[in-house]
Coordinates of C-alpha atoms in Angstrom, one line a residue:
Chain A
M263 CA 16.9 65.5 59.0
R264 CA 20.6 65.2 59.9
K265 CA 20.7 61.6 58.7
T266 CA 19.0 62.5 55.5
N267 CA 21.6 65.2 54.8
L268 CA 24.4 62.8 55.6
L269 CA 22.9 60.3 53.2
R270 CA 22.6 63.0 50.5
L271 CA 26.3 63.8 51.1
L272 CA 27.3 60.1 50.9
L273 CA 25.3 59.7 47.7
A274 CA 27.0 62.7 46.1
L275 CA 30.4 61.4 47.1
L276 CA 29.6 57.9 45.7
S277 CA 28.3 59.4 42.5
L278 CA 31.5 61.4 42.2
L279 CA 33.5 58.2 42.8
A280 CA 31.5 56.4 40.1
V281 CA 32.1 59.1 37.6
A282 CA 35.8 59.1 38.4
T283 CA 35.9 55.3 38.0
V284 CA 34.3 55.6 34.5
V285 CA 36.8 58.4 33.6
V286 CA 39.7 56.3 34.6
R287 CA 38.3 53.1 33.1
L288 CA 37.7 54.7 29.7
N289 CA 40.9 56.7 30.0
L290 CA 39.0 59.9 29.1
W291 CA 41.3 62.9 28.5
N292 CA 44.2 60.4 28.7
I293 CA 44.0 60.5 32.5
R294 CA 46.3 57.5 32.8
G295 CA 49.0 59.4 30.9
V296 CA 49.4 57.0 28.0
Q297 CA 52.4 57.9 25.9
P298 CA 52.2 57.7 22.1
S299 CA 54.9 56.0 20.0
G300 CA 58.0 57.7 18.9
L301 CA 56.9 57.3 15.3
Y302 CA 53.7 59.1 15.9
L303 CA 55.6 62.0 17.6
Q304 CA 58.0 62.0 14.7
Y305 CA 55.2 62.4 12.0
K306 CA 52.4 64.2 13.8
D307 CA 53.7 67.6 12.8
M308 CA 54.7 66.6 9.3
P309 CA 52.6 68.3 6.5
G310 CA 50.8 65.9 4.2
I311 CA 50.8 63.1 6.7
Q312 CA 47.9 62.1 8.9
A313 CA 49.5 60.3 11.9
S314 CA 47.6 58.4 14.5
F315 CA 48.5 56.2 17.4
I316 CA 46.1 53.6 18.9
K317 CA 47.2 52.3 22.3
D318 CA 45.3 49.1 22.4
K319 CA 44.2 47.9 19.0
Y320 CA 42.5 44.6 19.3
I321 CA 43.7 42.1 16.7
N322 CA 41.3 39.2 16.1
D323 CA 39.6 39.9 19.5
S324 CA 42.4 38.0 21.2
I325 CA 45.2 40.4 21.8
S326 CA 45.7 44.2 22.0
I327 CA 48.8 45.7 20.4
P328 CA 49.8 49.4 20.1
V329 CA 49.6 50.6 16.5
T330 CA 50.9 53.6 14.7
L331 CA 48.9 54.5 11.5
L332 CA 50.5 56.9 9.0
Q333 CA 48.4 58.0 6.0
A334 CA 49.6 60.3 3.2
E335 CA 47.3 62.9 1.8
D336 CA 48.7 62.6 -1.8
S337 CA 51.1 60.5 -3.8
A338 CA 54.0 62.8 -3.3
A339 CA 53.6 62.7 0.5
F340 CA 53.3 58.9 0.3
F341 CA 56.4 58.6 -1.8
M342 CA 58.3 60.8 0.7
L343 CA 56.9 58.7 3.6
L344 CA 58.1 55.5 2.0
K345 CA 61.5 57.0 1.4
E346 CA 61.7 58.0 5.1
L347 CA 60.7 54.6 6.1
G348 CA 63.7 53.3 4.2
K349 CA 62.0 51.8 1.2
P350 CA 64.4 51.9 -1.7
D351 CA 63.3 53.5 -5.0
D352 CA 63.2 50.2 -6.9
M353 CA 61.0 48.6 -4.2
I354 CA 58.6 51.5 -4.4
K355 CA 58.4 51.2 -8.1
Y356 CA 57.9 47.4 -7.7
M357 CA 55.2 48.1 -5.2
Y358 CA 53.3 50.3 -7.6
K359 CA 53.8 48.0 -10.5
Y360 CA 52.3 45.0 -8.8
V361 CA 49.5 46.8 -7.1
K362 CA 46.4 45.2 -8.6
D363 CA 43.5 46.5 -6.4
D364 CA 42.8 48.2 -3.1
Q365 CA 43.5 44.9 -1.3
S366 CA 47.2 45.0 -2.1
R367 CA 49.5 45.2 0.8
F368 CA 53.1 44.6 1.6
V369 CA 53.9 43.2 5.0
K370 CA 57.5 43.3 6.4
L371 CA 59.3 42.9 9.7
N372 CA 61.6 45.7 10.8
P373 CA 63.5 46.3 14.0
K374 CA 61.4 47.8 16.8
G375 CA 61.3 51.6 16.5
H376 CA 63.3 51.5 13.2
P377 CA 61.1 50.8 10.2
E378 CA 63.9 52.1 8.0
L379 CA 66.3 49.4 8.9
P380 CA 66.4 45.8 7.5
Q381 CA 64.8 43.0 9.6
D382 CA 66.6 42.0 12.8
S383 CA 68.0 38.4 12.8
V384 CA 66.2 37.8 16.1
R385 CA 62.5 37.6 15.0
G386 CA 61.2 38.8 18.4
N387 CA 63.2 42.0 18.1
N388 CA 61.1 43.1 15.1
E389 CA 57.7 44.7 14.7
V390 CA 55.3 44.3 11.8
V391 CA 55.1 47.1 9.2
A392 CA 52.3 46.8 6.6
T393 CA 52.1 49.1 3.6
F394 CA 48.9 49.7 1.7
P395 CA 49.8 51.5 -1.6
V396 CA 46.2 52.2 -2.7
Q397 CA 45.2 53.6 0.6
R398 CA 48.6 55.4 0.8
A399 CA 48.8 54.1 4.4
V400 CA 51.4 52.4 6.6
I401 CA 50.5 50.6 9.8
I402 CA 53.2 49.8 12.3
F403 CA 52.2 47.1 14.8
H404 CA 54.4 47.6 17.9
T405 CA 54.7 43.9 18.7
E406 CA 56.6 42.9 21.8
T407 CA 57.1 39.2 21.3
E408 CA 57.4 36.6 18.5
E409 CA 54.0 35.3 19.5
Q410 CA 52.4 38.7 18.9
I411 CA 54.1 38.9 15.5
D412 CA 52.6 35.5 14.6
I413 CA 49.1 36.7 15.7
V414 CA 49.3 39.8 13.6
M415 CA 50.6 37.9 10.5
K416 CA 48.0 35.2 10.9
A417 CA 45.1 37.3 12.1
N418 CA 43.3 37.7 8.8
F419 CA 44.5 34.5 7.4
L420 CA 42.9 32.6 10.3
K421 CA 39.7 34.7 9.9
K422 CA 39.5 33.8 6.2
I423 CA 39.9 30.1 7.0
K424 CA 37.1 30.3 9.6
Y425 CA 34.9 32.1 7.1
E426 CA 35.6 29.5 4.4
E427 CA 34.9 26.7 6.8
S428 CA 31.6 28.2 7.8
I429 CA 30.2 28.5 4.2
Chain B
M703 CA 34.3 70.0 72.3
N704 CA 34.8 66.3 71.5
K705 CA 32.7 64.4 69.0
N706 CA 30.7 62.4 71.6
S707 CA 29.6 65.4 73.5
K708 CA 28.6 67.1 70.3
I709 CA 26.4 64.1 69.3
E710 CA 24.9 64.1 72.8
Q711 CA 24.1 67.8 72.5
E712 CA 22.5 67.2 69.1
T713 CA 20.4 64.3 70.5
D714 CA 19.3 66.6 73.3
V715 CA 18.3 69.2 70.8
L716 CA 16.3 66.6 68.9
E717 CA 14.5 65.5 72.0
Q718 CA 13.8 69.1 72.9
Y719 CA 12.4 69.5 69.4
R720 CA 10.1 66.5 69.8
A721 CA 8.9 67.7 73.2
L722 CA 8.2 71.1 71.8
W723 CA 6.3 69.6 68.9
K724 CA 4.2 67.5 71.3
T725 CA 3.5 70.5 73.5
Y726 CA 2.6 72.6 70.4
C727 CA 0.2 69.9 69.2
E728 CA -1.4 69.5 72.5
S729 CA -1.8 73.3 72.8
L730 CA -3.9 73.4 69.7
P731 CA -7.7 73.1 69.9
Q732 CA -8.9 69.5 69.9
A733 CA -10.1 69.6 66.3
R734 CA -6.6 70.5 65.1
V735 CA -4.6 68.2 67.4
V736 CA -5.3 65.2 65.1
D737 CA -4.2 67.1 62.0
C738 CA -1.1 68.3 63.7
I739 CA 0.0 64.8 65.0
E740 CA -0.9 63.3 61.6
F741 CA 1.1 66.0 59.9
H742 CA 4.1 65.2 62.2
R743 CA 3.7 61.5 61.5
R744 CA 3.5 62.0 57.8
Y745 CA 6.6 64.2 58.0
E746 CA 8.5 61.5 59.8
R747 CA 7.2 58.8 57.4
E748 CA 8.4 60.9 54.4
Q749 CA 11.7 61.4 56.1
R750 CA 12.1 57.7 56.6
S751 CA 11.0 57.0 53.1
T752 CA 13.5 59.6 51.7
Q753 CA 16.2 58.0 53.8
R754 CA 15.4 54.5 52.5
R755 CA 15.5 55.8 48.9
L756 CA 18.8 57.5 49.6
M757 CA 20.2 54.4 51.2
A758 CA 19.1 52.3 48.2
A759 CA 20.7 54.8 45.8
C760 CA 23.9 54.7 47.9
L761 CA 24.0 50.9 47.8
M762 CA 23.4 50.9 44.0
M763 CA 26.2 53.4 43.5
A764 CA 28.5 51.4 45.7
A765 CA 27.7 48.2 43.7
L766 CA 28.3 50.1 40.5
I767 CA 31.7 51.2 41.7
V768 CA 32.6 47.6 42.6
V769 CA 31.3 46.2 39.3
L770 CA 32.6 48.8 36.9
P771 CA 36.3 47.8 37.1
L772 CA 35.3 44.2 36.5
V773 CA 33.3 44.9 33.2
P774 CA 35.6 44.3 30.2
I775 CA 35.7 47.5 28.2
H776 CA 37.7 47.6 25.0
R777 CA 38.2 51.3 24.5
S778 CA 41.5 52.2 22.8
T779 CA 43.3 55.4 23.6
V780 CA 43.8 57.2 20.3
F781 CA 46.2 60.0 19.5
T782 CA 45.7 61.7 16.2
N783 CA 47.0 64.9 14.4
G784 CA 43.9 65.4 12.2
P785 CA 41.3 62.7 11.6
S786 CA 38.7 62.0 14.2
R787 CA 38.9 59.0 16.6
G788 CA 36.1 57.3 14.7
E789 CA 37.8 57.7 11.3
V790 CA 41.2 56.4 12.7
L791 CA 39.5 53.3 14.2
A792 CA 37.5 52.7 11.0
L793 CA 40.6 53.0 8.8
S794 CA 42.7 50.8 11.0
D795 CA 39.9 48.1 11.1
Q796 CA 39.7 48.3 7.3
L797 CA 43.5 47.9 6.8
I798 CA 43.9 45.2 9.4
A799 CA 41.1 43.2 7.6
L800 CA 43.3 43.3 4.5
L801 CA 46.4 41.9 6.2

C-alpha cells in the first residue's frame, strides 16, 4: 500500500517533469525569456503596421535566423514605413514603377539594427533587408555573419536550381 | 525519531496487520476461510500488479524525459502585435520563397 502510494507520487512528479520539459522545449509562454528585436519593439505600437518577430526562422532547412517582419495595412502606411526605413522618395517611386507582379522584391544589405543607413563597408556588419511592394511588407533578416548573409541571399536561388535540376 | 526507526515501526505495523489478517481468516467458519485467504491473495496480487503498472509508467515517463530534449523540434518563438502566429509564419514562408 505504502509502496503503491510512493509509486503514484513518483509518477505524478515524473509527469510534472515531462510537462515542464515540453514547456521549456517548445518555449511555451516564452519561458526562456526570448527578447524580440529592437525594430519589432519600435514598430509594434505603430498604427497601420503589423509587426512580428520570429526568433528562429529556418532558411532552407539549414540555418535559423531571427527575422523581423513589418507589414503595412495600406499604401500610405507602407510609404511611411519605407520613408522611416530610410528609402529615398525617388527609390520608392522607382520601386513602384518597376513592380511587375507579386513576385517583385528588392533585397539590400544595411547595417545591423539600422535599416535606414547605407550598407556598411564590412559585409559581415550588415543584415539583409528585403522589401516586397505588392505585399506591402519588409523582412529584416538579423544575420550575424557573412556566411548567414550568403545563405539568405542564395536560399531561394539554390532551391530553384535544385527544382530545375529535378525536372 | 530517526528514519530507520520509523521504517522499522512501519514494518512492525505491517507484520502485525498480516498476523491479524491471518488470525481473522482462521477465526472464520471453515467454509469462509478459503474465501478470505483467496480474497487476501487476490488483494495482494492486485497490489503487485498495480505496482508493476505504476513502475512501468514511471520508467516510460523517465525515458520520455531523457528522449524529449534529444528530439529535434523546430518551433520558432513568435512575437506579434496583431496577426496570429500561423499567419505570421505563413506570410514569412511566402515572402522568403520569393527571395
